[in-house]
Structure formats: C-alpha cells, structure tokens
CSV table of C-alpha atoms in Angstrom, one decimal:
chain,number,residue,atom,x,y,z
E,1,UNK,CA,44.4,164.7,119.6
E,2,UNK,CA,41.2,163.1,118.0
E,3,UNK,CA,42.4,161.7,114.5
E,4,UNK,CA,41.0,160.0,112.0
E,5,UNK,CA,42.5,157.3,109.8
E,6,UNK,CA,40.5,155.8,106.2
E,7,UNK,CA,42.1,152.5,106.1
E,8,UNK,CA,43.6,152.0,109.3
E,9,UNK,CA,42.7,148.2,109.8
E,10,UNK,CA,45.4,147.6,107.2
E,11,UNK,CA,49.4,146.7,107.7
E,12,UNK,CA,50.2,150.8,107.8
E,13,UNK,CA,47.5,151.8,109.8
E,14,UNK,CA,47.8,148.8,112.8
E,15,UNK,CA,51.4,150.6,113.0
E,16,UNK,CA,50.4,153.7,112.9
E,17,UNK,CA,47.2,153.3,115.4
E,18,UNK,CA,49.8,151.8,117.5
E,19,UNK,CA,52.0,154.4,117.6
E,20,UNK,CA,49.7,157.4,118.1
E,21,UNK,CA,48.1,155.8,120.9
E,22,UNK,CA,51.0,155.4,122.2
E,23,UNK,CA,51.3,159.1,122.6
E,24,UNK,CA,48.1,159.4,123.9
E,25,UNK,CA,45.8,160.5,120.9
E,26,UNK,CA,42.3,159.3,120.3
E,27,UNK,CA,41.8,157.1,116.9
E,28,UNK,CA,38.8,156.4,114.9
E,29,UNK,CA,39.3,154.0,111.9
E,30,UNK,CA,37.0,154.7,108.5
E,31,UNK,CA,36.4,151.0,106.8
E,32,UNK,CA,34.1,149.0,105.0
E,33,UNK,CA,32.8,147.3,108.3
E,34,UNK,CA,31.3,149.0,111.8
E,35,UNK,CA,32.9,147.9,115.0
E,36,UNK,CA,34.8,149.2,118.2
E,37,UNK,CA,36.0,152.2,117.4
E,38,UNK,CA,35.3,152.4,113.8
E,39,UNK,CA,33.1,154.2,111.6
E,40,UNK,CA,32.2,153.3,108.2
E,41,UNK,CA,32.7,155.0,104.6
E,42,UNK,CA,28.7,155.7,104.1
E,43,UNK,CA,28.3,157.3,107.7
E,44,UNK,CA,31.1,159.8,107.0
E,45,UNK,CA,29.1,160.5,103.3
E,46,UNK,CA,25.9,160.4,105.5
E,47,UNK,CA,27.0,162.3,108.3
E,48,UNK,CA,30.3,164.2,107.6
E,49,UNK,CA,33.4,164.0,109.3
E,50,UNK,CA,33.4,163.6,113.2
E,51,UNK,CA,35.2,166.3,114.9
E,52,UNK,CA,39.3,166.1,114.7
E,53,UNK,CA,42.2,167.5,114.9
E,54,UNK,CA,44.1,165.6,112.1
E,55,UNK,CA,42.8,163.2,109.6
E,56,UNK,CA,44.9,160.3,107.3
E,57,UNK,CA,43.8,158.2,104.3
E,58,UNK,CA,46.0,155.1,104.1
E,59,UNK,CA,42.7,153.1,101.9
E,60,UNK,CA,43.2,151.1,98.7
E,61,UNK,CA,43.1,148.0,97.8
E,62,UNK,CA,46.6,146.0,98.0
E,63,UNK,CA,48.0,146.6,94.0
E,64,UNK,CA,50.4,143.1,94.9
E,65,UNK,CA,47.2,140.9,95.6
E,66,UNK,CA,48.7,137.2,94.5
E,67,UNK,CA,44.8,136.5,94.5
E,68,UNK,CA,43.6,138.7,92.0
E,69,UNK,CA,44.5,139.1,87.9
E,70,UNK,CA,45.5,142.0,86.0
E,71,UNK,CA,43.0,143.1,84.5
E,72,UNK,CA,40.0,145.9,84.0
E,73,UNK,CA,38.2,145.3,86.8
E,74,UNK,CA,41.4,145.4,89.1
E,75,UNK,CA,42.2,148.0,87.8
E,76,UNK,CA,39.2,149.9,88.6
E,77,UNK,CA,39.2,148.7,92.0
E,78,UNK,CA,42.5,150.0,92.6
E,79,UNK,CA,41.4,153.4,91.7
E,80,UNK,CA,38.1,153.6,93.3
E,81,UNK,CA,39.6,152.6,96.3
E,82,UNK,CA,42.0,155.1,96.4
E,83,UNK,CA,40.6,158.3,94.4
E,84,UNK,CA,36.7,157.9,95.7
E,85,UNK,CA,37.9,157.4,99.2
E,86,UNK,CA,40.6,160.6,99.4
E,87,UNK,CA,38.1,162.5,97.4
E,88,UNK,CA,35.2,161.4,100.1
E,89,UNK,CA,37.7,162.7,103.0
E,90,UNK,CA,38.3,165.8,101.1
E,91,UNK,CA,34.9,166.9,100.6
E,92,UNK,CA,34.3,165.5,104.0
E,93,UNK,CA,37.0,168.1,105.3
E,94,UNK,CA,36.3,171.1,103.5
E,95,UNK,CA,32.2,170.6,104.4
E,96,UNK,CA,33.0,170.8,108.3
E,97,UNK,CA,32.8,173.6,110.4
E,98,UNK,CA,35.4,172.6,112.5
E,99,UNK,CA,38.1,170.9,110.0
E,100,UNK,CA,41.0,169.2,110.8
E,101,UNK,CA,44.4,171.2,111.3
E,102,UNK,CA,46.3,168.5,109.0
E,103,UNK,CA,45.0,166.4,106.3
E,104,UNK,CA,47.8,164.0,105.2
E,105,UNK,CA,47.2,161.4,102.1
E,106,UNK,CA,49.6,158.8,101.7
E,107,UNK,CA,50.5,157.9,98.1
E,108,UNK,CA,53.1,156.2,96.5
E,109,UNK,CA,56.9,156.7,94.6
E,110,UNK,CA,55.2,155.6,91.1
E,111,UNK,CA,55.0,159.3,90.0
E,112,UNK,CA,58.3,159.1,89.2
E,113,UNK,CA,60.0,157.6,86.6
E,114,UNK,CA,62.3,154.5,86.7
E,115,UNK,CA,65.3,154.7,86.1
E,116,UNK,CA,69.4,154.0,86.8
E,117,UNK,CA,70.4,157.5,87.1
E,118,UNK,CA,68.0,159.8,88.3
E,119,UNK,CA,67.3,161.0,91.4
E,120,UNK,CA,64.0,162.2,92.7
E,121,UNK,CA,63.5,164.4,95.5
E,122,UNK,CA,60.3,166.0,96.9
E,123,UNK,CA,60.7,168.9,94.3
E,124,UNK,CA,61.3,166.8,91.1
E,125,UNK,CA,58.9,167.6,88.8
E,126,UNK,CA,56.7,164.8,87.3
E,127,UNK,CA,54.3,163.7,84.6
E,128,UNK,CA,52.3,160.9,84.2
E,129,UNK,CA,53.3,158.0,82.1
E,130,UNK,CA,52.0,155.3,82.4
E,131,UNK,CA,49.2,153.6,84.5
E,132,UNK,CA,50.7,153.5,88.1
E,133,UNK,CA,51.9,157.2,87.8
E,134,UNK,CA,48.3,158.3,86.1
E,135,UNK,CA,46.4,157.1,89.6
E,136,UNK,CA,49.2,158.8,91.7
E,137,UNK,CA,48.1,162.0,89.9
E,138,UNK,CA,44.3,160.9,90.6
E,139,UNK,CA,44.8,160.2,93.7
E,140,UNK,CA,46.8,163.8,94.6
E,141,UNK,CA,44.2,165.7,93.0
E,142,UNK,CA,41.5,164.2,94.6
E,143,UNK,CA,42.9,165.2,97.8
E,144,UNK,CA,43.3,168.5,97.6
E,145,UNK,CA,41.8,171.1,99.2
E,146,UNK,CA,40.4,174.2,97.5
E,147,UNK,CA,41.7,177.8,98.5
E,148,UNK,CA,39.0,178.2,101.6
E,149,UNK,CA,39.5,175.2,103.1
E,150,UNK,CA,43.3,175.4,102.3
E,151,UNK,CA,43.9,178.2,104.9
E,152,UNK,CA,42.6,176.2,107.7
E,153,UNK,CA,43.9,173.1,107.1
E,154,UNK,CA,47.8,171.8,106.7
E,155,UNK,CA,47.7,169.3,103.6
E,156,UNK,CA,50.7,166.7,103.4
E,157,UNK,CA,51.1,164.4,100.5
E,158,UNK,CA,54.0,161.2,101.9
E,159,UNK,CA,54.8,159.1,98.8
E,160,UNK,CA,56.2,155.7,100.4
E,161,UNK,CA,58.7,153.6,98.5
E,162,UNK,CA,58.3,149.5,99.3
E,163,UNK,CA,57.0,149.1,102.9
E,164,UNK,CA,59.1,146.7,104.8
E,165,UNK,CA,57.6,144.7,108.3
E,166,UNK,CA,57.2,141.5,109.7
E,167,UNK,CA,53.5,142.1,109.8
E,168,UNK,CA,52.3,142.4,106.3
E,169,UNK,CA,53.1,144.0,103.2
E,170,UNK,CA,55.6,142.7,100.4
E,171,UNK,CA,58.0,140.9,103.6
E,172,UNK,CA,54.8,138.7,104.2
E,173,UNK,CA,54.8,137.3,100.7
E,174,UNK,CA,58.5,137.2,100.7
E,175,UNK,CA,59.9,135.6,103.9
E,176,UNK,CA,58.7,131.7,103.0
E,177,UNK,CA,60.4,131.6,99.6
E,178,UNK,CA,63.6,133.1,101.2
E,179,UNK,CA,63.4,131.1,104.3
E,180,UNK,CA,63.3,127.8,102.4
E,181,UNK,CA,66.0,129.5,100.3
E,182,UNK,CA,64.4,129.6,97.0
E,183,UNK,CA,64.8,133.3,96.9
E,184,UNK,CA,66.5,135.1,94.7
E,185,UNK,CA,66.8,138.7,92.3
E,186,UNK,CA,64.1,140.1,90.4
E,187,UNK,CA,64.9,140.7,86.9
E,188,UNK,CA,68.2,142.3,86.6
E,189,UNK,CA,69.0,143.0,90.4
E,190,UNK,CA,70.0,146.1,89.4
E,191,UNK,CA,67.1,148.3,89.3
E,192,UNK,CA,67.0,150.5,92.1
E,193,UNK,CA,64.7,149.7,95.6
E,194,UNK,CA,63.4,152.6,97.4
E,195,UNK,CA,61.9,151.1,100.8
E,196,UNK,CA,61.1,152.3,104.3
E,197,UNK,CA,60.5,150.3,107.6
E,198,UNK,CA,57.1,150.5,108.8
E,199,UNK,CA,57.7,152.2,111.9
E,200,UNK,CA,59.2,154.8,110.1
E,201,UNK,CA,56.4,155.5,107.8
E,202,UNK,CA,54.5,155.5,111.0
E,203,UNK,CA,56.5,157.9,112.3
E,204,UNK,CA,56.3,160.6,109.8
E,205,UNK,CA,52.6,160.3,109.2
E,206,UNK,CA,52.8,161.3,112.7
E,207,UNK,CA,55.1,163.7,112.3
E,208,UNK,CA,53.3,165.3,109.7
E,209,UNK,CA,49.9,165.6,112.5
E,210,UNK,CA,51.8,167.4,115.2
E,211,UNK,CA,50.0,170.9,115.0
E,212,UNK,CA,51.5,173.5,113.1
E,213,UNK,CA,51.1,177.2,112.7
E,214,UNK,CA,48.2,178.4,110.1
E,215,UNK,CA,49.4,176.6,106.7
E,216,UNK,CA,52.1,178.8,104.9
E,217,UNK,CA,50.7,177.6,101.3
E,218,UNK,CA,47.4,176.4,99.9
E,219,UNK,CA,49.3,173.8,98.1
E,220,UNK,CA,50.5,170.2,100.2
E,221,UNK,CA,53.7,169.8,101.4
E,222,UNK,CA,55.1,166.8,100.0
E,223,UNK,CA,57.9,164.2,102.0
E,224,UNK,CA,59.4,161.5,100.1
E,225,UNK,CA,58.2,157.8,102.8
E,226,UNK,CA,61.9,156.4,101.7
E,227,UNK,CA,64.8,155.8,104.1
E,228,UNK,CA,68.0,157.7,103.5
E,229,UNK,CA,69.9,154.6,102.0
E,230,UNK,CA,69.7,154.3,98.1
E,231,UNK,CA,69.9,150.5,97.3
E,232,UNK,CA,69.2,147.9,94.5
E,233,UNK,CA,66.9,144.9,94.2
E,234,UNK,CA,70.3,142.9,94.3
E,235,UNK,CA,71.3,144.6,98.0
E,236,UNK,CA,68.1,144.2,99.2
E,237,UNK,CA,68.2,140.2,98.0
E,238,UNK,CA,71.5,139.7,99.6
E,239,UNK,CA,70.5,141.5,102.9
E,240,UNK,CA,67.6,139.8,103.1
E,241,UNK,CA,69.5,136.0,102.7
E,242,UNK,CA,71.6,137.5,105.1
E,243,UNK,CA,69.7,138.5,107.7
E,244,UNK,CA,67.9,135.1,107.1
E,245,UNK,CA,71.1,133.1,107.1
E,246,UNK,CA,69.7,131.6,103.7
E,247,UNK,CA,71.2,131.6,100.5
E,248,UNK,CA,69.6,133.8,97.4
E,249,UNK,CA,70.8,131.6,94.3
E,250,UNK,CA,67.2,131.7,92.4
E,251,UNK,CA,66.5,134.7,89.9
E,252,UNK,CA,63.3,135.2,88.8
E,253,UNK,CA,63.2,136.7,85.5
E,254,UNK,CA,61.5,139.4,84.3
E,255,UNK,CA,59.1,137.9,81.7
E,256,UNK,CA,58.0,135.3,84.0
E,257,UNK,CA,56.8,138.7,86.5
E,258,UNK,CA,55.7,139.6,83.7
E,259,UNK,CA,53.0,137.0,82.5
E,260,UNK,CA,52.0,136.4,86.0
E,261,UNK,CA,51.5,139.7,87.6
E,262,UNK,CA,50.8,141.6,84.2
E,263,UNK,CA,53.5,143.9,82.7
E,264,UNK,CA,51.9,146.9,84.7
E,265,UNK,CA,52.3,146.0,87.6
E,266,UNK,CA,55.0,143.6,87.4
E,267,UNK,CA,57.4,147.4,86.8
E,268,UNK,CA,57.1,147.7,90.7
E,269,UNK,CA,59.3,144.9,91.2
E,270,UNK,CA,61.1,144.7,87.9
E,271,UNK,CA,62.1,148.7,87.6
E,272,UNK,CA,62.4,151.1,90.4
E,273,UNK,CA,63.6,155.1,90.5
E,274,UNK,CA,66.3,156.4,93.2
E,275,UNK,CA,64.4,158.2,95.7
E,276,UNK,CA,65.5,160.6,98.2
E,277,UNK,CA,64.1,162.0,101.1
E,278,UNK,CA,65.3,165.7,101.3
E,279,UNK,CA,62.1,167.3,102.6
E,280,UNK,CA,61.6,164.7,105.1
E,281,UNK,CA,64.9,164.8,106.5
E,282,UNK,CA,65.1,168.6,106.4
E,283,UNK,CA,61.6,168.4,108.8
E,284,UNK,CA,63.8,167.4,111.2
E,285,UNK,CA,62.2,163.6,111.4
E,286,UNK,CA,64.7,161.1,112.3
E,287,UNK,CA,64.7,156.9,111.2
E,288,UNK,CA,64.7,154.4,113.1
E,289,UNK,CA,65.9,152.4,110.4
E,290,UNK,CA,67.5,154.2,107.7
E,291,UNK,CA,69.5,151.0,106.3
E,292,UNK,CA,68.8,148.0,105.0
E,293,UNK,CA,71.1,145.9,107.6
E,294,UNK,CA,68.9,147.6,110.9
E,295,UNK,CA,65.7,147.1,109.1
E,296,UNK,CA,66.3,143.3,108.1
E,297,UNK,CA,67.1,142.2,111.8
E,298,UNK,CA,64.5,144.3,113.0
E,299,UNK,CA,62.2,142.2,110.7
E,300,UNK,CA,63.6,139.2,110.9
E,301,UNK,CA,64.3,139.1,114.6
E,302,UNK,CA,60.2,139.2,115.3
C-alpha cells in the first residue's frame, strides 16, 4: 500500500514508518521541510493529496515541550498544529478522485475526564471541560469526513494514553532523573496512568489501514491507544525504579508541576482517567506489551 503519514518525522511516526515498511508498504511523510521521501504541508494545499491507499495524521506540536511556557501563544500553536493540519488532510481527502480507503487521526485520552473511579471505553460519552479536552473535540471534528466522502473512505479516530519508548516521548525526559535516582511520584501517586508502548501504538495504526470492506457508518470508528493494564502514577514510578534498578524516593509535588508547566497542562501528569481498550481489543489487535513490567525492560533494555 502507498500511505501517507502528516507528522511522521516525529517519535510515533519513525515507529510507525518502520513498521509498515517492514510489511512492504510505500511511505511518504507530510512535514514542514522537503526531502527524500517527503512532501511538504503547502504542496499537499497546492497540489492535493498524492495517490494512496491509507492516509495518517500523527502532527502537532509536542504539548510537554520543557522549552516552551504556558501561555497564549503555546497554546495556539498547539492547536494550529493539530486542527489546521487534520483539517488540511481532510479536505485534502474528500477533494481527490481517488481517496484513500482509511483515514485514521490520532488524538489523545484528554476527552475524558480524570478521575479515581471511572472507566472510559471507546463508547463513553464525553464533553468538553476544559482546555486539553476542548482541542480533542477540535481536533475530531476537523477530521471528519462529510457524508460523500464518508462512503468511500474508512475514518478511525485512536486516542493514545502516555506513549512509552526508549526513543522519545515522555521516557526521554524521564530516564536521567530516574537513572541518577532522583525520581520519584507525581503529586499523589495515585492518579491513574493510561500508557501504551510505542510499538503498540504502531501496531494498531496499522491495524486500523489494513483494507476493509466499504465503511459500515459515516461516522469514525474509535480504539482506545492504551494497553490493557489499568495502573497508577505510583506503579508506573516503582516499575520504572525497578526496571532501572534505581530507587524512586523523590515526590514532586503537585504545585511545584503546577507553577512550572502551568496548571493546564501540568493535569496530564498530575490527574489521569482509567482507560480501557474494549474496541481495540475486540478488533482482534493483539499487544506486544500490555503491562508495565514487559514494557519497562523492553525500554530499558535498549
């Protein structure tokens, strides 16, 4: 298959480039910059969408950036990269005479609420309530299809929890604090950590290319990115100590998150909501790495 991937130069999409070449498919990245095998945003708005069979938007700008401050300006960056760029591939999609047979977006867990008790599957419904969960419901609407377009092409929504590898994401940040032992539980500990390994997101954006019959709704089909393992921020910090044989004897409390990340943002890390992943499991996709002990060595061991 010819497939297309918006923001494939980033930690998801090396994995994912990686693993569909691997079954023998033909990739072409969307970014900011020309190269080998790379097209950029302005020559699919110039040109439209080369020809495909399955196209994936994996763009936005990185919400944990130590770099930059919370603020307006972020903020509208961390929209525009994600809403202009899905709505770009949208339009993109609908506008060709040969579209793609699946369109998959890949979002995020914020749409639903924190919280100790509840647990969200696929069908859980959701309202916005707050800034994180407002540009999950931007970014959804701006990639869907309208009814025409809909019939031709399979639309999947995967909302990933915290994406664990050795070769970027929040594990990159972490692994020097907890390797000189300084690490430690965020806020309480007890708020709950929905995660998945990499290779596992990877593998059910695949998943979610392989052709299918004609698409039985207009609406997208939506697959919880989480592994099957419900844990805490504490289990995840004692894992991780243990997987690096270091201790994890430093808690960072929540208002010092807080005043350096922003309170908006710092909720990723100091709240969390149990996720489960009923429709993905049900799709018959199997994990690699579906607790936190496999996924740790995994990590650790590169």
């Amino acid at each position: 298959m010819r497939i297309i991937i918006g923001g494939g130069s980033g930690f998801v999409g090396r994995e994912l480039t990686r693993l569909l070449k691997t079954k023998g498919n033909e990739i072409t990245i969307v970014s900011r910059q020309p190269g080998p095998g790379r097209i950029t945003w302005a020559d699919v708005e110039s040109g439209g969408l080369p020809p495909c069979e399955g196209a994936v938007n994996l763009a936005g700008e990185n919400i944990m950036n130590p770099l930059r401050w919370w603020n307006e300006s972020y903020k509208r960056d961390l929209f525009s990269s994600r809403v202009d760029t899905t709505r770009l591939l949208t339009q993109a999609i609908a506008a060709s005479p040969t579209p793609p047979h699946s369109w998959v977006l890949v979002t995020g867990v914020a749409c639903y609420k924190p919280g100790l008790q509840t647990e969200y599957t696929e069908e859980s419904d959701w309202t916005p309530f707050d800034f994180l969960s407002r540009l999950v419901q931007e970014w959804e609407r701006a990639g869907q299809l309208l009814d025409n377009s809909a019939q031709k092409t399979r639309q999947v929504v995967i909302r990933p929890g915290a994406v664990l590898g050795s070769d970027g994401g929040a594990m990159k940040q972490m692994m020097i604090p907890f390797w000189l032992g300084l690490g430690g539980t965020l806020g309480s500990g007890q708020q709950p950590f929905p995660w998945i390994h990499v290779s596992d997101l990877a593998g059910i954006i695949a998943h979610a290319l392989e052709p299918h019959k004609e698409p039985s709704s207009t609406k997208p089909d939506v697959f919880n990115g989480v592994a099957p393992a419900l844990n805490t921020n504490f289990e995840f910090t004692k894992e991780f100590g243990k997987a690096l044989k270091r201790p994890t004897i430093f808690p960072v409390p929540g208002f010092l998150l807080d005043s350096f990340l922003g309170s908006e943002r710092a909720v990723i890390l100091t709240q969390g909501q149990k996720v489960v992943p009923k429709r993905t499991l049900e799709s018959g996709f199997e994990f690699r790495y579906p607790d936190l002990s496999s996924a740790l060595k995994e990590i650790v061991g590169h």
